[in-house]
Amino acid sequence: MRAIVTTRNGDVDALKVETRPDPAPDKGEVLIRVKAAGLNFADILARQGLYPDGPKKPCVMGYEVSGIVEAIGDGVDHTLVGKSVIALTRFGGQAELVVAPVTQIFEKPERLTFAQASAIPVNYLTAWALLVTMGGLKKDEAVLIHNAGGGVGLAALDIAKHIGATTYGTASASKHDFLKQRGLDHAIDYRGQDWLAVLKCLTNNRGVELVIDPLGGSSWKKSYRALRSTGRMGVFGMSTASASGIRGKLRALKAVLETPRFNPLGLMSRNKGVFGLNLGHLWAEGDKVAAWTQEIVRGIHEGWIQPHVDHAFPFDQVAEAHRYIEARKNIGKVVLVP
Ligand SMILES: NC(=O)c1ccc[n+]([C@@H]2O[C@H](COP(=O)([O-])OP(=O)(O)OC[C@H]3O[C@@H](n4cnc5c(N)ncnc54)[C@H](OP(=O)(O)O)[C@@H]3O)[C@@H](O)[C@H]2O)c1
């Protein structure tokens, strides 16, 4: 099979399409012929050497795929063969074939293309955990979604609109028209102006009940200040560190040094909460993740979950796909097709 291999830490020239042995499904596993594989910011950070959860290099990245079940291991229902599925994969998804435990696959809703289907798992499960499970977002509350035009950002917007919350989102200015069409109530350009001042102005100085922040470093300090009483902040990334080579290491160090330290007494007196999420550390919580997945699938059938694929790049153009996200050009998801 052909697979995208991250050969070492570095720039996009570290990415190669190589031939690797076909994998075979073990007991309780299925073999999937991949139709589309999601590209996530984690894959970019892994290539840059800034993702501690990534496998040892050379490696095949890829947390999620859509495709067709081609073979099954012992103990797996044989009627699955030939079915179109979506799978969470613990790496290895950016290949023509991937093996996944049967517990990590679910049927692809017919209304989704394979490209849209591969945009579901990471973005929507992350957004669900942040907004619903941990963030407890309620109707008529206000939520600030950072990087609202990105993959997780658009997923969070779908879910927040369904809940009935008022939505504020930061994004590069070129994405604002699209975001408003998708239902974002207030788009804020966080690169050309002080987003906190704009948010305070828009909320009569009150702030919001929930912020989700994947930027890290000093941004977390600022997002905390955007919370009104009873507000919660969910932290889930460090995009601000993104760069290859020594520049990335320095940015990561800066972000760590600028990370705020929260004091329980301060949280208590201010009526605020802070929580963190790492979807990649929830493999042992299969039942929870399966329950969130069911809700997401319901949302797809009901039409309030609408994955938006910006661009599908062939495997051979994986370097362009990484560059596209690093240059902040993507609106929603970028996927890779074999
Ligand atoms: N903890 C978890 O479980 C988890 C799961 C999924 C994703 N994440 C994190 O969530 C964030 C978004 O992930 P995603 O996969 O959905 O990607 P994405 O949002 O598609 O990421 C790309 C977008 O992020 C924004 N951005 C902010 N800082 C950037 C930088 N320094 N370089 C390039 N782009 C930057 C840009 O949009 P604008 O400039 O328009 O804002 C860009 O278009 C990442 O930090 C990722 O690591 C965490």
Coordinates of C-alpha atoms and ligand atoms in Angstrom, one line a residue:
M1 CA 0.0 0.0 0.0
R2 CA 1.0 3.6 -0.4
A3 CA 1.2 5.7 2.8
I4 CA 2.3 9.2 3.7
V5 CA 5.4 8.9 5.9
T6 CA 6.7 11.7 8.1
T7 CA 10.3 10.7 7.8
R8 CA 11.8 13.1 10.4
N9 CA 11.1 16.4 12.3
G10 CA 11.2 19.3 9.8
D11 CA 9.7 21.2 7.0
V12 CA 7.2 19.7 4.5
D13 CA 10.1 18.0 2.6
A14 CA 10.1 15.6 5.5
L15 CA 6.8 14.1 4.1
K16 CA 7.2 11.3 1.6
V17 CA 4.7 8.9 -0.1
E18 CA 6.2 5.4 0.4
T19 CA 5.2 1.8 -0.3
R20 CA 4.7 -0.2 2.9
P21 CA 3.5 -3.7 3.6
D22 CA -0.3 -4.1 3.6
P23 CA -1.6 -4.4 7.2
A24 CA -3.7 -7.4 8.3
P25 CA -6.6 -7.3 10.8
D26 CA -6.1 -9.1 14.1
K27 CA -8.8 -10.5 16.4
G28 CA -11.5 -7.8 16.9
E29 CA -10.2 -5.6 14.1
V30 CA -11.2 -4.6 10.6
L31 CA -9.1 -3.7 7.5
I32 CA -10.4 -0.5 5.9
R33 CA -9.6 0.6 2.3
V34 CA -9.3 4.3 2.9
K35 CA -11.3 6.7 0.7
A36 CA -10.3 9.9 2.6
A37 CA -8.1 10.6 5.7
G38 CA -8.5 13.7 7.8
L39 CA -5.5 16.0 8.2
N40 CA -5.3 17.6 11.6
F41 CA -3.2 20.4 13.2
A42 CA -1.7 17.7 15.3
D43 CA -0.2 16.2 12.1
I44 CA 1.5 19.5 11.4
L45 CA 2.8 19.8 14.9
A46 CA 4.1 16.2 14.8
R47 CA 6.0 16.9 11.6
Q48 CA 7.5 20.0 13.2
G49 CA 8.6 17.9 16.2
L50 CA 6.2 19.7 18.6
Y51 CA 3.6 16.9 19.3
P52 CA 4.7 14.7 22.2
D53 CA 1.8 12.3 21.6
G54 CA 3.0 11.4 18.1
P55 CA 4.6 8.0 17.2
K56 CA 8.4 7.6 16.7
K57 CA 9.5 8.8 13.3
P58 CA 9.5 7.6 10.5
C59 CA 5.8 7.2 11.0
V60 CA 2.4 7.3 9.3
M61 CA 0.1 9.8 11.0
G62 CA -3.6 9.9 10.7
Y63 CA -6.3 9.8 13.5
E64 CA -9.3 9.4 11.3
V65 CA -10.5 7.9 8.0
S66 CA -13.6 7.0 6.0
G67 CA -13.5 4.0 3.7
I68 CA -14.8 0.5 3.0
V69 CA -14.3 -2.5 5.1
E70 CA -12.2 -4.9 3.1
A71 CA -11.5 -7.7 5.5
I72 CA -12.1 -8.7 9.2
G73 CA -10.2 -10.4 12.0
D74 CA -11.5 -13.2 14.2
G75 CA -14.6 -12.5 16.2
V76 CA -15.9 -9.7 13.9
D77 CA -19.3 -9.7 12.3
H78 CA -18.7 -10.8 8.6
T79 CA -21.6 -8.7 7.3
L80 CA -19.3 -5.6 7.9
V81 CA -17.3 -6.5 4.8
G82 CA -18.2 -4.1 2.0
K83 CA -19.7 -1.5 4.4
S84 CA -18.8 2.2 4.2
V85 CA -17.5 3.2 7.6
I86 CA -15.8 6.0 9.5
A87 CA -13.0 5.1 11.9
L88 CA -10.9 6.6 14.6
T89 CA -7.4 5.3 14.1
R90 CA -4.5 5.6 16.5
F91 CA -2.2 6.7 13.7
G92 CA -1.7 5.0 10.4
G93 CA -4.8 6.5 8.8
Q94 CA -3.0 8.5 6.1
A95 CA -2.5 5.3 4.0
E96 CA -4.4 3.3 1.4
L97 CA -5.2 0.7 4.0
V98 CA -5.5 0.9 7.8
V99 CA -6.5 -1.5 10.5
A100 CA -8.8 -0.4 13.3
P101 CA -10.5 -2.1 16.3
V102 CA -14.2 -2.8 15.4
T103 CA -15.1 -0.7 18.5
Q104 CA -13.6 2.4 16.8
I105 CA -15.7 2.3 13.6
F106 CA -19.2 3.4 12.9
E107 CA -21.4 3.3 9.8
K108 CA -20.9 6.2 7.3
P109 CA -24.2 8.1 7.0
E110 CA -25.3 8.0 3.4
R111 CA -25.8 11.7 3.1
L112 CA -22.1 12.4 3.7
T113 CA -19.4 12.0 1.0
F114 CA -16.3 10.1 2.0
A115 CA -14.4 13.4 2.3
Q116 CA -17.0 14.8 4.6
A117 CA -17.2 11.6 6.6
S118 CA -13.4 11.7 7.3
A119 CA -13.9 15.3 8.7
I120 CA -16.2 14.0 11.5
P121 CA -14.3 12.1 14.2
V122 CA -11.6 14.4 15.5
N123 CA -13.3 17.8 14.9
Y124 CA -16.7 16.9 16.2
L125 CA -15.7 14.7 19.1
T126 CA -13.3 17.4 20.3
A127 CA -16.0 20.1 19.9
W128 CA -18.6 17.9 21.6
A129 CA -16.4 17.1 24.6
L130 CA -15.5 20.8 25.0
L131 CA -18.9 22.4 24.6
V132 CA -21.3 19.7 25.9
T133 CA -19.5 17.3 28.1
M134 CA -17.0 19.5 29.9
G135 CA -18.1 23.0 29.0
G136 CA -21.8 22.4 29.8
L137 CA -22.9 25.0 27.4
K138 CA -26.6 26.0 27.7
K139 CA -29.2 27.7 25.6
D140 CA -28.9 31.5 25.8
E141 CA -25.3 31.3 27.2
A142 CA -22.5 33.0 25.2
V143 CA -19.6 31.1 23.8
L144 CA -16.3 32.4 22.3
I145 CA -14.8 29.9 19.8
H146 CA -11.2 30.7 18.9
N147 CA -10.1 29.8 15.4
A148 CA -13.8 29.5 14.5
G149 CA -13.0 29.0 10.8
G150 CA -10.8 26.0 11.5
G151 CA -11.9 22.3 11.6
V152 CA -12.7 22.2 15.4
G153 CA -14.0 25.7 15.2
L154 CA -16.7 25.0 12.6
A155 CA -17.7 21.9 14.4
A156 CA -18.1 23.9 17.6
L157 CA -20.2 26.4 15.8
D158 CA -22.6 23.7 14.5
I159 CA -23.0 22.4 18.1
A160 CA -23.3 25.8 19.8
K161 CA -26.0 26.9 17.3
H162 CA -27.9 23.7 17.9
I163 CA -27.8 24.3 21.7
G164 CA -29.1 27.8 21.1
A165 CA -26.1 29.7 22.5
T166 CA -25.0 33.1 21.3
T167 CA -21.8 32.6 19.3
Y168 CA -18.7 34.8 19.2
G169 CA -15.7 33.6 17.1
T170 CA -12.2 34.8 16.3
A171 CA -10.8 34.1 12.9
S172 CA -8.6 35.7 10.2
A173 CA -10.7 38.4 8.5
S174 CA -11.0 36.6 5.2
K175 CA -13.1 33.9 6.8
H176 CA -15.7 36.2 8.4
D177 CA -18.3 36.2 5.5
F178 CA -18.3 32.4 5.4
L179 CA -18.6 32.2 9.2
K180 CA -21.6 34.6 9.2
Q181 CA -23.3 32.4 6.5
R182 CA -22.7 29.4 8.7
G183 CA -24.6 31.2 11.5
L184 CA -21.8 32.8 13.6
D185 CA -23.4 35.7 15.4
H186 CA -20.3 37.8 15.9
A187 CA -17.0 37.4 14.0
I188 CA -13.9 39.0 15.5
D189 CA -10.6 39.6 13.7
Y190 CA -8.1 38.6 16.3
R191 CA -5.0 39.2 14.2
G192 CA -5.6 42.9 13.3
Q193 CA -7.1 44.1 16.6
D194 CA -7.4 43.5 20.3
W195 CA -10.1 40.8 20.3
L196 CA -10.8 41.1 24.1
A197 CA -11.7 44.8 23.8
V198 CA -14.0 44.0 20.9
L199 CA -15.7 41.1 22.8
K200 CA -16.1 43.3 25.9
C201 CA -17.7 46.0 23.8
L202 CA -20.1 43.4 22.1
T203 CA -21.1 41.9 25.4
N204 CA -21.7 45.2 27.4
N205 CA -18.5 44.4 29.3
R206 CA -19.9 41.2 30.6
G207 CA -17.9 38.6 28.7
V208 CA -19.0 35.0 27.9
E209 CA -19.9 31.8 29.8
L210 CA -17.6 29.6 27.8
V211 CA -14.3 30.1 25.9
I212 CA -12.6 27.3 24.0
D213 CA -8.9 28.1 23.3
P214 CA -6.5 26.0 21.3
L215 CA -3.9 28.8 21.0
G216 CA -2.1 28.4 24.3
G217 CA 0.5 30.6 26.1
S218 CA -0.6 34.2 26.7
S219 CA -3.9 33.6 24.9
W220 CA -5.1 31.5 27.8
K221 CA -4.5 34.4 30.2
K222 CA -6.6 36.7 27.9
S223 CA -9.3 34.1 27.3
Y224 CA -9.7 33.7 31.1
R225 CA -10.3 37.5 31.3
A226 CA -13.1 37.1 28.8
L227 CA -15.2 34.9 31.2
R228 CA -18.0 36.4 33.1
S229 CA -19.0 35.0 36.5
T230 CA -19.8 31.2 36.2
G231 CA -17.7 31.1 33.0
R232 CA -15.6 28.2 32.0
M233 CA -12.5 28.0 29.8
G234 CA -11.5 24.9 27.9
V235 CA -7.9 24.7 26.8
F236 CA -7.0 22.1 24.2
G237 CA -4.0 23.1 22.0
M238 CA -0.9 25.2 21.5
S239 CA -1.2 26.4 17.9
T240 CA 0.8 29.4 18.7
A241 CA 4.0 27.3 18.8
S242 CA 3.5 26.1 15.2
A243 CA 6.8 26.5 13.2
S244 CA 9.5 24.1 12.1
G245 CA 13.1 23.9 13.4
I246 CA 14.5 26.1 16.1
R247 CA 11.7 28.7 15.6
G248 CA 9.1 26.2 16.7
K249 CA 11.1 25.2 19.8
L250 CA 11.5 28.8 20.8
R251 CA 7.8 29.5 20.2
A252 CA 6.9 26.5 22.3
L253 CA 9.2 27.6 25.1
K254 CA 7.7 31.1 25.0
A255 CA 4.2 29.7 25.1
V256 CA 5.1 27.5 28.1
L257 CA 6.7 30.5 29.9
E258 CA 3.6 32.6 29.2
T259 CA 1.1 29.9 30.4
P260 CA -0.9 31.3 33.3
R261 CA -1.0 29.4 36.6
F262 CA -4.5 29.2 38.0
N263 CA -5.0 29.3 41.8
P264 CA -8.1 27.4 43.2
L265 CA -8.7 30.2 45.6
G266 CA -8.7 32.7 42.7
L267 CA -11.1 30.5 40.8
M268 CA -13.4 30.3 43.8
S269 CA -13.5 34.0 44.4
R270 CA -14.1 34.8 40.8
N271 CA -16.6 32.0 40.1
K272 CA -14.7 30.7 37.1
G273 CA -13.6 27.3 36.0
V274 CA -10.7 26.0 33.8
F275 CA -10.6 22.6 32.2
G276 CA -8.4 20.8 29.6
L277 CA -9.1 18.3 26.9
N278 CA -6.9 15.9 25.0
L279 CA -9.0 13.6 22.8
G280 CA -5.9 11.5 22.2
H281 CA -5.8 10.5 25.8
L282 CA -9.3 9.1 25.9
W283 CA -8.7 5.8 24.2
A284 CA -9.6 4.0 27.5
E285 CA -13.0 5.8 27.6
G286 CA -14.5 4.0 24.6
D287 CA -18.0 4.0 26.1
K288 CA -18.1 7.8 26.6
V289 CA -16.7 8.5 23.1
A290 CA -19.2 6.0 21.6
A291 CA -22.0 7.9 23.3
W292 CA -20.8 11.3 22.0
T293 CA -20.5 9.7 18.5
Q294 CA -24.1 8.6 18.6
E295 CA -25.2 12.2 19.3
I296 CA -23.0 13.4 16.5
V297 CA -24.5 10.9 14.1
R298 CA -28.0 11.9 15.2
G299 CA -27.0 15.5 14.3
I300 CA -25.8 14.4 10.9
H301 CA -29.2 12.7 10.2
E302 CA -31.1 15.7 11.6
G303 CA -29.0 18.1 9.5
W304 CA -27.5 20.3 12.2
I305 CA -24.1 18.8 11.8
Q306 CA -22.6 19.8 8.5
P307 CA -18.9 19.0 8.1
H308 CA -17.3 21.5 5.7
V309 CA -14.4 20.2 3.6
D310 CA -12.4 23.1 2.3
H311 CA -10.0 21.0 0.1
A312 CA -9.2 17.4 -0.7
F313 CA -5.6 17.0 -1.6
P314 CA -4.3 13.8 -3.2
F315 CA -1.6 12.0 -1.2
D316 CA 1.1 13.2 -3.6
Q317 CA 0.2 16.8 -2.7
V318 CA 0.5 16.3 1.1
A319 CA 3.2 19.0 1.3
E320 CA 0.7 21.5 -0.2
A321 CA -1.9 20.4 2.2
H322 CA 0.4 21.0 5.2
R323 CA 1.4 24.4 3.7
Y324 CA -2.3 25.3 3.2
I325 CA -3.1 24.9 6.9
E326 CA 0.1 26.5 8.1
A327 CA -0.7 29.6 5.9
R328 CA -4.1 29.7 7.7
K329 CA -5.9 29.4 4.3
N330 CA -8.2 26.6 5.3
I331 CA -11.9 27.1 6.2
G332 CA -12.9 23.9 8.0
K333 CA -11.4 20.6 7.1
V334 CA -8.5 19.6 4.8
V335 CA -8.5 15.9 3.8
L336 CA -6.1 13.6 2.0
V337 CA -7.3 11.2 -0.7
P338 CA -5.2 8.1 -1.8
Ligands
LIG1 N1 -6.8 18.6 22.5 C1 -7.4 18.0 21.5 O1 -8.0 16.9 21.8 C2 -7.5 18.5 20.2 C3 -8.2 17.9 19.2 C4 -8.2 18.5 17.9 C5 -7.6 19.7 17.7 N2 -6.9 20.3 18.7 C6 -6.2 21.6 18.5 O2 -7.1 22.5 18.1 C7 -6.5 23.4 17.2 C8 -7.3 23.4 15.8 O3 -7.1 22.2 15.2 P1 -7.7 21.8 13.8 O4 -7.2 20.5 13.4 O5 -9.1 22.1 13.8 O6 -7.0 22.8 12.8 P2 -7.5 24.1 12.1 O7 -8.4 24.8 13.1 O8 -7.9 23.8 10.8 O9 -6.1 24.9 12.2 C9 -5.8 25.8 11.3 C10 -6.3 27.2 11.7 O10 -5.8 27.6 13.0 C11 -5.6 29.0 13.0 N3 -4.3 29.3 13.6 C12 -4.0 29.8 14.8 N4 -2.8 29.9 15.0 C13 -2.1 29.4 14.0 C14 -0.7 29.2 13.6 N5 0.2 29.6 14.5 N6 -0.4 28.7 12.4 C15 -1.4 28.3 11.6 N7 -2.7 28.4 11.9 C16 -3.1 29.0 13.0 C17 -5.7 29.5 11.5 O11 -7.0 30.1 11.4 P3 -7.3 31.6 11.7 O12 -6.1 32.4 11.6 O13 -8.4 32.0 10.8 O14 -7.9 31.5 13.1 C18 -5.7 28.2 10.7 O15 -6.5 28.3 9.5 C19 -5.1 23.0 17.1 O16 -4.3 23.7 18.1 C20 -5.1 21.5 17.5 O17 -3.9 21.1 18.0 C21 -6.8 19.7 19.9

